[in-house]
XYZ file of C-alpha atoms in Angstrom:
556
model
C 67.004 10.819 -36.369
C 69.633 11.534 -33.677
C 69.602 14.879 -31.833
C 71.105 17.700 -32.627
C 73.980 19.004 -31.166
C 72.862 22.349 -30.392
C 69.735 20.682 -28.213
C 71.781 21.604 -25.320
C 70.800 19.740 -21.748
C 69.534 22.953 -20.150
C 66.988 22.994 -23.205
C 66.609 19.214 -22.526
C 65.700 20.273 -18.596
C 63.641 23.248 -19.932
C 61.590 20.782 -22.053
C 61.234 18.655 -19.394
C 59.956 21.512 -17.017
C 57.279 22.301 -19.770
C 55.992 18.785 -20.512
C 55.615 18.086 -16.638
C 53.663 21.328 -15.879
C 51.611 20.612 -19.135
C 50.888 17.176 -17.456
C 50.316 18.516 -14.113
C 47.662 21.515 -15.985
C 45.536 18.657 -17.345
C 45.342 16.228 -14.170
C 47.921 13.546 -15.918
C 50.080 14.478 -12.687
C 49.446 15.612 -9.180
C 50.849 19.204 -8.377
C 52.730 16.990 -5.268
C 54.634 14.313 -8.131
C 56.073 17.080 -10.549
C 59.642 16.802 -8.705
C 59.653 13.575 -9.581
C 58.002 13.168 -12.887
C 61.412 15.405 -14.341
C 63.490 13.416 -12.458
C 62.030 9.862 -13.778
C 62.016 11.775 -17.203
C 65.709 12.638 -17.033
C 65.999 8.412 -15.993
C 64.183 7.441 -19.253
C 66.119 9.560 -21.632
C 69.488 8.682 -20.018
C 70.119 12.075 -18.958
C 70.949 12.922 -14.984
C 70.017 16.685 -14.586
C 70.618 19.469 -15.056
C 67.732 20.960 -12.601
C 64.004 22.582 -13.764
C 65.002 26.079 -14.811
C 62.132 26.898 -12.285
C 62.496 23.925 -10.293
C 61.373 25.922 -7.043
C 57.916 26.035 -8.433
C 58.271 22.124 -7.976
C 59.064 22.683 -4.327
C 56.032 25.047 -3.764
C 53.432 22.568 -5.730
C 55.136 19.735 -3.054
C 54.183 21.650 0.077
C 51.133 22.890 -0.972
C 49.448 20.063 -1.376
C 51.290 17.916 1.188
C 49.564 16.324 3.699
C 52.701 16.053 6.555
C 53.363 20.328 5.069
C 51.926 21.462 8.703
C 50.802 18.348 10.429
C 48.195 20.417 12.970
C 46.116 22.000 10.856
C 44.539 22.255 7.296
C 47.323 21.358 4.420
C 47.215 25.352 2.593
C 45.187 25.874 -1.432
C 48.166 25.242 -3.978
C 48.242 27.572 -7.044
C 46.546 26.087 -10.272
C 49.684 25.345 -12.518
C 49.990 27.811 -14.930
C 52.174 27.377 -18.255
C 51.570 27.450 -21.814
C 47.982 27.429 -23.756
C 49.434 26.589 -27.622
C 51.704 24.289 -25.593
C 52.991 21.975 -28.575
C 53.001 18.755 -27.198
C 53.697 16.690 -29.974
C 57.259 18.600 -30.673
C 58.178 18.797 -27.130
C 58.106 15.171 -27.085
C 60.198 14.687 -29.597
C 62.674 16.596 -29.331
C 62.692 15.207 -25.118
C 62.841 10.990 -26.837
C 65.536 11.614 -29.932
C 67.540 12.967 -26.378
C 67.288 10.158 -25.786
C 67.962 8.031 -28.326
C 71.033 10.350 -28.905
C 71.772 8.927 -25.026
C 71.824 5.523 -26.363
C 67.974 4.749 -24.690
C 66.537 3.614 -27.802
C 68.021 2.297 -31.837
C 67.990 5.474 -34.219
C 64.847 4.456 -35.957
C 61.497 6.713 -36.227
C 60.342 3.936 -33.745
C 63.272 3.986 -31.443
C 61.994 7.466 -30.817
C 58.272 6.552 -30.329
C 58.802 3.824 -28.074
C 60.984 6.617 -25.889
C 58.539 9.400 -26.241
C 55.681 6.612 -25.412
C 57.688 5.472 -22.528
C 57.998 9.337 -21.005
C 54.647 9.815 -21.659
C 53.656 6.835 -19.289
C 55.652 8.026 -16.765
C 53.087 11.435 -16.769
C 50.046 9.059 -16.749
C 48.348 7.752 -14.105
C 48.466 4.003 -13.414
C 45.441 1.725 -15.019
C 43.935 1.125 -11.329
C 43.459 4.622 -10.494
C 41.699 5.365 -14.250
C 39.427 3.017 -14.194
C 38.281 4.490 -10.082
C 37.927 7.485 -11.768
C 36.534 6.885 -14.694
C 33.467 4.731 -12.451
C 33.619 7.130 -10.072
C 32.552 9.639 -12.678
C 29.677 6.783 -14.724
C 28.431 6.643 -11.384
C 27.826 10.060 -10.376
C 27.453 12.490 -13.748
C 26.612 9.523 -15.984
C 28.375 7.644 -19.184
C 29.045 10.940 -21.278
C 31.289 12.473 -18.668
C 32.800 9.144 -17.781
C 33.748 8.796 -21.550
C 34.842 12.905 -21.784
C 37.228 12.627 -19.564
C 38.449 9.509 -20.199
C 39.140 10.676 -24.426
C 40.753 13.303 -22.719
C 43.284 11.243 -20.688
C 43.953 9.815 -23.648
C 44.414 12.604 -26.009
C 46.209 14.696 -23.508
C 49.092 11.511 -22.736
C 49.051 11.653 -26.385
C 48.050 7.606 -26.845
C 45.409 9.403 -29.176
C 47.883 10.995 -31.917
C 46.138 14.059 -32.461
C 48.718 15.846 -34.325
C 48.808 12.647 -36.480
C 44.706 12.579 -36.906
C 45.048 16.339 -38.199
C 47.051 15.524 -41.204
C 44.792 13.072 -42.859
C 42.971 14.888 -45.725
C 38.904 14.801 -45.263
C 35.835 15.785 -46.693
C 32.240 14.727 -47.664
C 30.109 15.154 -50.794
C 27.162 15.114 -52.331
C 26.127 11.811 -54.135
C 23.181 9.531 -55.206
C 23.403 7.742 -51.105
C 24.071 11.468 -49.545
C 26.413 12.828 -48.301
C 29.886 10.227 -48.443
C 32.572 10.765 -46.072
C 36.397 10.672 -47.354
C 39.608 10.541 -45.251
C 42.680 10.058 -47.184
C 44.546 8.374 -44.125
C 47.903 10.324 -43.269
C 48.260 9.468 -39.953
C 49.611 5.995 -39.641
C 53.915 6.096 -39.796
C 55.280 4.866 -42.859
C 57.801 2.047 -42.444
C 61.164 3.501 -41.289
C 63.910 2.045 -44.507
C 66.726 0.550 -41.641
C 63.550 -0.894 -39.979
C 63.201 -2.525 -42.701
C 65.635 -4.244 -43.272
C 66.075 -5.127 -39.538
C 62.717 -6.868 -40.059
C 64.501 -8.911 -43.072
C 67.130 -9.929 -40.534
C 65.006 -10.680 -37.733
C 64.610 -14.474 -36.620
C 61.060 -15.427 -34.263
C 61.355 -17.414 -31.376
C 58.456 -18.641 -29.007
C 55.795 -17.017 -29.182
C 54.634 -13.831 -29.729
C 54.005 -11.333 -26.838
C 51.708 -9.923 -26.908
C 50.055 -12.220 -29.471
C 48.197 -8.680 -31.619
C 47.746 -5.324 -31.326
C 44.415 -5.775 -29.733
C 45.698 -8.118 -26.826
C 44.918 -6.916 -23.161
C 48.570 -7.323 -22.650
C 49.350 -4.406 -24.426
C 48.684 -2.184 -21.900
C 52.325 -0.863 -20.831
C 53.839 -3.011 -23.056
C 57.380 -1.138 -23.916
C 57.490 -1.653 -27.931
C 60.024 -2.905 -30.257
C 62.133 -2.736 -32.925
C 61.911 -4.523 -36.276
C 64.846 -6.456 -35.588
C 63.301 -8.119 -32.823
C 61.951 -11.391 -32.968
C 58.454 -11.462 -34.066
C 59.295 -8.107 -35.722
C 57.916 -4.694 -35.418
C 55.059 -3.933 -32.374
C 54.429 -0.190 -31.320
C 54.438 1.027 -27.683
C 52.090 0.749 -25.391
C 53.198 1.960 -22.565
C 50.609 5.161 -22.209
C 47.531 2.674 -22.947
C 45.590 2.471 -20.195
C 42.059 0.230 -20.997
C 38.820 0.439 -19.052
C 37.531 -3.630 -17.635
C 33.690 -3.312 -18.861
C 31.603 -6.672 -19.085
C 29.912 -7.631 -22.213
C 27.668 -10.910 -22.707
C 29.107 -11.992 -18.912
C 32.820 -11.739 -20.370
C 36.250 -10.286 -19.457
C 36.169 -6.913 -22.322
C 38.207 -4.082 -22.358
C 37.657 -0.772 -23.991
C 40.077 1.975 -24.989
C 40.539 4.954 -27.944
C 41.500 4.127 -30.992
C 44.745 6.072 -31.703
C 44.580 6.486 -35.355
C 41.094 7.844 -34.791
C 38.794 7.960 -38.266
C 36.160 9.482 -36.414
C 34.711 11.185 -33.347
C 36.391 9.390 -30.135
C 37.260 6.413 -32.133
C 37.091 3.147 -29.664
C 37.446 0.220 -29.263
C 36.214 -2.556 -27.525
C 37.973 -6.539 -27.056
C 37.598 -9.448 -25.566
C 40.546 -10.263 -22.894
C 40.651 -13.792 -24.773
C 42.931 -13.859 -28.039
C 40.139 -15.648 -29.833
C 38.946 -14.916 -33.762
C 36.276 -12.745 -34.717
C 32.976 -13.932 -34.813
C 29.518 -12.821 -35.641
C 26.272 -14.535 -33.685
C 23.509 -13.931 -31.987
C 26.052 -14.317 -28.849
C 28.217 -11.257 -29.622
C 25.353 -8.855 -31.191
C 23.988 -9.507 -27.968
C 27.103 -8.129 -27.119
C 26.414 -5.421 -29.002
C 23.319 -4.503 -27.470
C 25.379 -4.644 -23.813
C 28.207 -2.020 -24.924
C 25.066 0.774 -26.010
C 23.307 -0.169 -22.622
C 26.284 1.048 -20.968
C 27.135 4.087 -23.235
C 24.163 4.979 -25.150
C 25.612 7.831 -26.802
C 27.611 5.717 -28.874
C 27.260 3.020 -31.522
C 29.463 0.017 -31.724
C 29.879 -2.087 -34.574
C 31.571 -5.586 -35.450
C 33.292 -6.667 -38.729
C 31.995 -9.507 -40.421
C 33.828 -13.001 -39.690
C 34.705 -13.862 -42.930
C 38.472 -12.621 -45.343
C 37.520 -10.177 -48.213
C 34.631 -8.650 -46.508
C 36.057 -8.853 -42.526
C 38.030 -5.585 -42.340
C 42.178 -5.949 -41.636
C 42.343 -7.770 -37.838
C 39.740 -11.338 -37.941
C 42.372 -12.986 -35.475
C 41.071 -11.088 -31.993
C 37.676 -10.575 -31.478
C 36.494 -7.110 -31.294
C 34.391 -3.771 -31.899
C 34.385 -0.622 -33.245
C 32.350 2.161 -31.919
C 32.489 6.048 -31.320
C 30.389 9.516 -31.169
C 29.981 9.486 -34.838
C 26.686 9.480 -37.073
C 27.605 7.964 -40.701
C 25.466 8.140 -43.677
C 24.369 4.800 -43.667
C 22.756 5.973 -40.107
C 21.239 8.857 -41.996
C 20.143 7.173 -44.543
C 16.207 7.063 -45.397
C 14.372 3.563 -45.310
C 13.896 2.699 -49.013
C 10.959 -0.335 -47.720
C 9.564 -1.898 -45.078
C 9.396 -5.248 -44.910
C 7.836 -8.160 -41.767
C 10.127 -10.725 -40.413
C 7.463 -14.096 -39.862
C 6.922 -14.154 -35.856
C 8.007 -10.810 -35.638
C 5.069 -8.427 -35.356
C 6.875 -6.242 -32.640
C 10.208 -5.566 -34.803
C 10.205 -3.099 -37.142
C 12.261 -3.939 -40.645
C 13.135 -1.906 -43.076
C 15.478 -1.838 -46.353
C 18.149 0.949 -46.282
C 18.091 3.264 -48.992
C 22.245 2.153 -49.451
C 23.973 1.623 -52.113
C 25.103 -1.922 -50.208
C 22.824 -4.112 -49.060
C 21.452 -3.405 -45.304
C 18.519 -3.950 -43.475
C 17.340 -1.895 -40.505
C 15.648 -3.265 -37.406
C 14.012 -1.609 -34.537
C 12.554 -3.014 -31.608
C 12.663 -1.893 -27.679
C 12.580 -5.304 -26.887
C 16.480 -6.607 -26.692
C 15.923 -10.035 -26.577
C 13.316 -10.204 -29.462
C 15.270 -7.787 -31.657
C 18.258 -9.964 -31.083
C 16.109 -13.074 -31.912
C 15.191 -11.366 -35.211
C 18.542 -10.575 -35.988
C 20.185 -14.049 -35.280
C 17.081 -15.604 -37.652
C 18.453 -13.516 -40.267
C 22.145 -14.599 -39.842
C 20.966 -18.145 -39.849
C 19.045 -17.475 -42.989
C 21.436 -15.324 -44.618
C 24.210 -17.541 -43.950
C 22.189 -20.673 -45.674
C 21.011 -18.710 -48.621
C 22.345 -19.735 -52.318
C 20.742 -17.316 -54.975
C 22.685 -17.869 -58.397
C 20.962 -15.532 -60.207
C 22.268 -12.848 -58.208
C 26.020 -14.404 -58.205
C 25.221 -15.056 -53.799
C 26.781 -18.757 -53.457
C 26.725 -19.528 -49.188
C 29.215 -22.136 -49.496
C 31.986 -23.934 -51.928
C 33.617 -27.234 -51.370
C 37.508 -27.029 -51.389
C 40.175 -29.477 -51.482
C 37.512 -31.636 -49.801
C 36.553 -28.819 -46.682
C 33.174 -26.707 -46.696
C 34.042 -22.966 -47.097
C 31.277 -20.380 -46.109
C 30.855 -16.893 -47.879
C 27.881 -15.305 -45.972
C 27.698 -13.407 -42.828
C 26.892 -10.243 -41.988
C 28.337 -6.763 -40.966
C 26.417 -5.761 -37.231
C 25.853 -2.724 -36.370
C 24.013 -1.054 -33.192
C 22.947 1.872 -31.532
C 20.257 3.318 -29.962
C 17.620 6.005 -30.308
C 15.381 7.029 -27.733
C 14.432 3.991 -25.743
C 14.333 1.907 -28.796
C 17.215 -0.677 -29.892
C 18.827 -0.707 -33.861
C 20.606 -3.097 -35.749
C 22.315 -2.268 -38.762
C 22.433 -5.828 -40.634
C 24.747 -5.162 -44.191
C 24.449 -8.727 -45.930
C 27.903 -9.824 -46.877
C 28.986 -12.298 -49.220
C 32.839 -13.248 -50.089
C 32.573 -15.672 -53.249
C 35.362 -14.725 -55.769
C 35.336 -15.523 -59.524
C 37.689 -16.093 -62.305
C 36.251 -12.356 -63.049
C 36.212 -11.125 -59.987
C 39.395 -12.921 -58.078
C 39.555 -10.806 -55.646
C 35.582 -10.420 -54.603
C 32.721 -10.449 -56.917
C 31.118 -8.126 -54.161
C 34.496 -6.277 -53.326
C 35.676 -3.248 -55.080
C 35.676 -3.873 -59.343
C 38.897 -3.678 -60.754
C 38.265 -0.186 -62.020
C 37.984 1.028 -59.220
C 41.507 0.086 -57.630
C 43.181 2.815 -58.747
C 41.408 4.409 -55.821
C 40.334 1.717 -53.540
C 41.476 -1.836 -53.605
C 41.483 -3.174 -50.103
C 38.339 -4.575 -48.410
C 35.752 -2.571 -47.155
C 35.189 -2.916 -43.243
C 32.991 -1.549 -41.005
C 33.707 1.752 -40.662
C 33.414 2.475 -44.944
C 30.213 0.172 -44.762
C 28.938 2.906 -42.917
C 29.886 5.632 -45.493
C 32.648 6.491 -44.319
C 36.151 5.719 -46.719
C 39.403 5.178 -45.661
C 41.846 5.536 -48.870
C 46.366 5.339 -49.048
C 47.959 8.150 -48.318
C 49.554 7.435 -52.213
C 46.313 9.352 -53.331
C 47.978 12.264 -52.366
C 50.379 12.944 -55.133
C 48.627 11.191 -57.162
C 45.393 12.569 -57.181
C 47.473 16.282 -57.191
C 49.090 14.996 -60.832
C 45.326 14.231 -61.750
C 44.693 17.713 -61.181
C 47.707 19.527 -63.106
C 47.351 17.651 -66.159
C 43.072 18.757 -66.085
C 44.377 22.631 -65.486
C 46.805 22.393 -68.104
C 44.743 20.997 -70.759
C 41.273 22.720 -69.370
C 39.191 23.563 -72.460
C 41.068 21.096 -74.914
C 38.278 19.506 -77.779
C 40.563 16.934 -78.222
C 41.704 15.052 -75.667
C 44.691 13.541 -77.643
C 47.122 15.102 -75.451
C 45.512 15.339 -71.944
C 45.532 11.137 -72.434
C 48.960 11.037 -73.631
C 50.359 12.811 -70.717
C 47.981 10.624 -67.745
C 49.522 7.893 -69.319
C 52.996 9.069 -69.670
C 53.105 9.686 -65.706
C 53.624 7.620 -62.952
C 51.346 9.423 -61.238
C 48.656 9.839 -62.688
C 48.723 6.896 -65.106
C 46.098 4.691 -62.891
C 43.741 7.515 -63.142
C 43.711 8.190 -66.664
C 40.125 6.634 -67.755
C 38.524 8.284 -65.000
C 40.505 11.525 -65.173
C 39.344 12.184 -69.235
C 36.077 10.867 -68.061
C 36.205 13.787 -65.041
C 37.786 16.109 -68.261
C 34.815 15.281 -70.157
C 32.279 16.409 -67.665
C 33.815 19.399 -66.713
C 35.255 21.174 -69.580
C 35.623 25.036 -68.317
C 37.459 23.937 -64.683
C 39.619 26.053 -63.462
C 42.345 26.266 -60.301
C 39.280 27.124 -58.623
C 36.697 24.635 -58.930
C 39.116 21.834 -59.578
C 39.979 20.389 -56.314
C 36.602 20.097 -55.501
C 35.814 18.413 -58.933
C 38.091 16.019 -58.386
C 36.588 15.484 -54.228
C 33.872 14.436 -55.807
C 34.974 12.635 -58.444
C 36.572 10.667 -55.950
C 33.295 10.160 -53.392
C 31.265 9.015 -56.701
C 34.161 6.463 -56.505
C 33.526 5.476 -53.197
C 29.897 5.335 -54.111
C 30.425 2.790 -56.795
C 32.906 0.602 -54.542
C 29.886 0.566 -52.164
C 27.681 -0.837 -54.814
C 30.256 -3.161 -55.527
C 30.600 -4.821 -52.456
C 26.080 -5.148 -52.121
C 24.813 -8.188 -52.459
C 21.129 -6.825 -54.370
C 21.463 -4.659 -56.542
C 20.147 -1.498 -56.839
C 18.056 -2.115 -60.469
C 15.545 -3.754 -61.159
C 16.988 -7.801 -60.961
C 18.761 -6.787 -57.758
C 15.514 -5.365 -56.346
C 13.917 -8.684 -57.258
C 16.770 -10.982 -55.779
C 16.500 -8.548 -52.791
C 12.959 -9.578 -52.450
C 13.151 -12.929 -52.862
C 15.724 -13.333 -49.585
C 12.906 -10.637 -47.429
C 9.995 -13.456 -49.018
C 12.159 -16.651 -47.227
C 12.720 -14.458 -43.674
């Protein structure tokens, strides 16, 4: 990915100038720092010139904003930085970074280019302490929403939140029996480069890993490393800014997710690198968070494999400014927990098994939620397939936990408790309450916090595969005999995994056309996601499942 020879030194200088002026317009760089920023970016990409095409703009800005420009009077008011409102941040930073790679500043791989780009953006950002002071001032003067609005914009402007990459994701909603479900085919996270894969195979681990994981607060400012480095690849985080916050009397951090799945997707993580855990203590931290940021929801993945999302090694939460389908779902019934008459309790009409608890008194709500968790951890109902514990190699293995989600509605605290069980059997070796094999052609991965709430995160492979299915369906639209369709679906490696499902779509939509095919397939995917969530539900929405749920509620 070396830079093209046609990219001249003067073009590099023009791109750097455009980037610096963008940073000034966004408030990342003070006008008086523009000249310094330009030269520091030159250094970062291994260049020593030439000057910016309009260097006088830098000099004028530095003069106008300097308190020493006129020591006998007030400093003049600087002109507002001007520039292109349609500035191509991604393209400009990438060209500058590729110049750095061509100058030998990093390895010639996509991750090498990204490390240079991240270094460049870090130059154009305020230091962490400056970010913290600005956020605190906004929070105290104008409230939580104004503060997070500013912090989120800064995280986007600085390219930490990869808006250009996120925009490539394919997303839609479809009506199902569970309401509108949300689907995303994730194209934003970078794919592994073959050279990086080869380097990773040759790398040797030495000493302790630093940072211990990608959620550690030590990532702030970390330069990143390539796949050939000891311990393998780690993304550059020089443009990451983390706000220290207090949850449960402990030091936690708040940042935004670089590859967000929903609006203002944020992460709160413990300053201590420790295992995920779900208990009253951490549910109390969830409520601490919504006390700080009442316009956000916050939730924790479950703390067991299979049902616990992708990262169990670091205690963290995920939140943001989004109302998920689960939160819109109505109550199927109400119930009571003995001794908690002041806590409103509902069974949510949702494919997974979710209880919704509400109260104005947060300590009473936490006591009720902790009681539900304690009972559930020890609960076994063999008829329903729920097994609390097994003994493996002489050790007791726990299988029950919850996925908790918190938000505030007016003066009420709300906790959603999704009951989870990770028991596996010979019939379902990946988990009884995990997507079953018939749906793996669409979704095989764990059902974590985000998907529990009704947003599917689907793999990029589906773009080509679903296009192949669409082509076959259209080629045989209206066929009374589906033999040819079945043969062609099975013969194409892209459509073969979806063959049985595609035949069902064909039977249900005999009049499929070019105009309707995309919606037919998308609705079909959403329907599969509904089945996936139902598989993950411990108490099914049939007569026996409702009876099983009532048995559990009766022991609370």
